[in-house]
CSV table of C-alpha atoms in Angstrom, one decimal:
chain,number,residue,atom,x,y,z
A,1,MET,CA,-24.4,28.8,21.2
A,2,THR,CA,-26.9,30.5,19.0
A,3,ILE,CA,-29.9,28.8,17.0
A,4,ASP,CA,-28.0,29.0,13.8
A,5,ASP,CA,-25.4,26.8,15.0
A,6,ILE,CA,-27.9,24.6,16.7
A,7,VAL,CA,-30.3,24.1,13.1
A,8,MET,CA,-26.6,23.6,11.7
A,9,ILE,CA,-25.5,20.9,13.1
A,10,SER,CA,-28.8,19.5,13.4
A,11,ARG,CA,-28.7,19.6,8.9
A,12,GLU,CA,-25.4,18.1,9.1
A,13,ALA,CA,-26.3,15.5,11.0
A,14,LEU,CA,-29.7,14.8,9.5
A,15,TYR,CA,-28.0,14.7,6.2
A,16,THR,CA,-25.1,12.1,7.5
A,17,ILE,CA,-27.8,10.0,8.5
A,18,CYS,CA,-29.6,10.1,5.3
A,19,ILE,CA,-26.6,9.9,2.8
A,20,THR,CA,-25.3,7.1,5.5
A,21,ALA,CA,-28.4,5.1,5.3
A,22,ALA,CA,-29.0,5.4,1.8
A,23,PRO,CA,-26.8,2.5,0.2
A,24,VAL,CA,-28.5,-0.3,2.9
A,25,LEU,CA,-31.6,1.3,2.2
A,26,LEU,CA,-31.6,1.2,-1.7
A,27,VAL,CA,-30.1,-2.5,-1.7
A,28,SER,CA,-33.0,-3.2,0.9
A,29,LEU,CA,-35.7,-1.9,-1.5
A,30,ILE,CA,-34.2,-3.3,-4.9
A,31,VAL,CA,-34.1,-6.9,-3.8
A,32,GLY,CA,-37.5,-6.5,-2.0
A,33,LEU,CA,-39.0,-5.3,-5.5
A,34,ILE,CA,-37.2,-8.2,-6.8
A,35,VAL,CA,-38.5,-10.6,-4.5
A,36,SER,CA,-42.2,-9.2,-5.2
A,37,ILE,CA,-42.2,-9.4,-8.5
A,38,PHE,CA,-40.7,-13.3,-8.5
A,39,GLN,CA,-43.9,-13.5,-6.0
A,40,THR,CA,-46.5,-11.7,-8.6
A,41,VAL,CA,-45.1,-13.7,-11.6
A,42,THR,CA,-44.7,-17.1,-9.7
A,43,SER,CA,-48.2,-17.0,-7.9
A,44,ILE,CA,-46.4,-17.4,-4.8
A,45,GLN,CA,-48.1,-16.0,-1.7
A,46,GLU,CA,-45.4,-17.1,1.2
A,47,GLN,CA,-44.8,-14.3,3.4
A,48,THR,CA,-41.7,-15.0,4.7
A,49,LEU,CA,-40.0,-15.5,1.6
A,50,THR,CA,-38.7,-11.7,1.3
A,51,PHE,CA,-36.8,-11.9,4.6
A,52,VAL,CA,-34.0,-14.1,3.7
A,53,PRO,CA,-32.9,-12.6,0.8
A,54,LYS,CA,-33.4,-8.9,2.0
A,55,ILE,CA,-30.9,-10.2,5.3
A,56,LEU,CA,-28.3,-11.7,3.2
A,57,ALA,CA,-28.5,-8.7,0.5
A,58,ILE,CA,-28.1,-6.1,3.7
A,59,PHE,CA,-25.1,-8.0,4.9
A,60,VAL,CA,-23.4,-7.9,2.0
A,61,ALA,CA,-24.2,-4.3,1.2
A,62,LEU,CA,-22.9,-3.7,5.0
A,63,LEU,CA,-19.7,-5.5,3.9
A,64,ILE,CA,-19.4,-3.4,0.7
A,65,PHE,CA,-20.1,0.0,2.0
A,66,GLY,CA,-19.7,-0.4,5.8
A,67,HIS,CA,-16.2,1.3,5.4
A,68,TRP,CA,-17.3,4.2,3.4
A,69,MET,CA,-20.4,4.7,6.1
A,70,MET,CA,-17.9,4.4,9.2
A,71,ASN,CA,-15.5,7.5,7.4
A,72,THR,CA,-18.3,9.4,7.1
A,73,MET,CA,-19.9,8.9,11.0
A,74,VAL,CA,-16.3,9.3,12.0
A,75,GLU,CA,-15.5,12.6,9.6
A,76,PHE,CA,-18.7,14.0,10.9
A,77,MET,CA,-18.1,13.3,14.5
A,78,VAL,CA,-14.5,14.8,14.4
A,79,ARG,CA,-15.8,17.9,12.7
A,80,LEU,CA,-18.1,18.0,15.5
A,81,TRP,CA,-15.8,17.3,18.5
A,82,SER,CA,-13.1,19.7,16.6
A,83,ASP,CA,-15.6,22.8,17.1
A,84,PHE,CA,-16.6,22.2,20.7
A,85,THR,CA,-15.0,25.1,22.0
A,86,VAL,CA,-16.9,27.2,19.7
A,87,TYR,CA,-20.1,25.5,21.2
A,88,ILE,CA,-19.8,26.0,24.7
A,89,ARG,CA,-19.5,29.8,24.6
């Protein structure tokens, strides 16, 4: 196993992590922004107000994107394990 193989595996792993986490993070970001704008407009200064909508939005996002996220991670692991004989040389 060469340094190039290690770099390739690391790059693919980081790419898979970013792609897999992006939908949930974007949903959380958008909901947080909407709640912050709502707080600014209504002058509500409650810090815990963003917690419940974000948790609910993340739960819904995981319900919607969970299957795709799991398939993406499984495909990466299958590729990684299928090339295992190449890596142990």
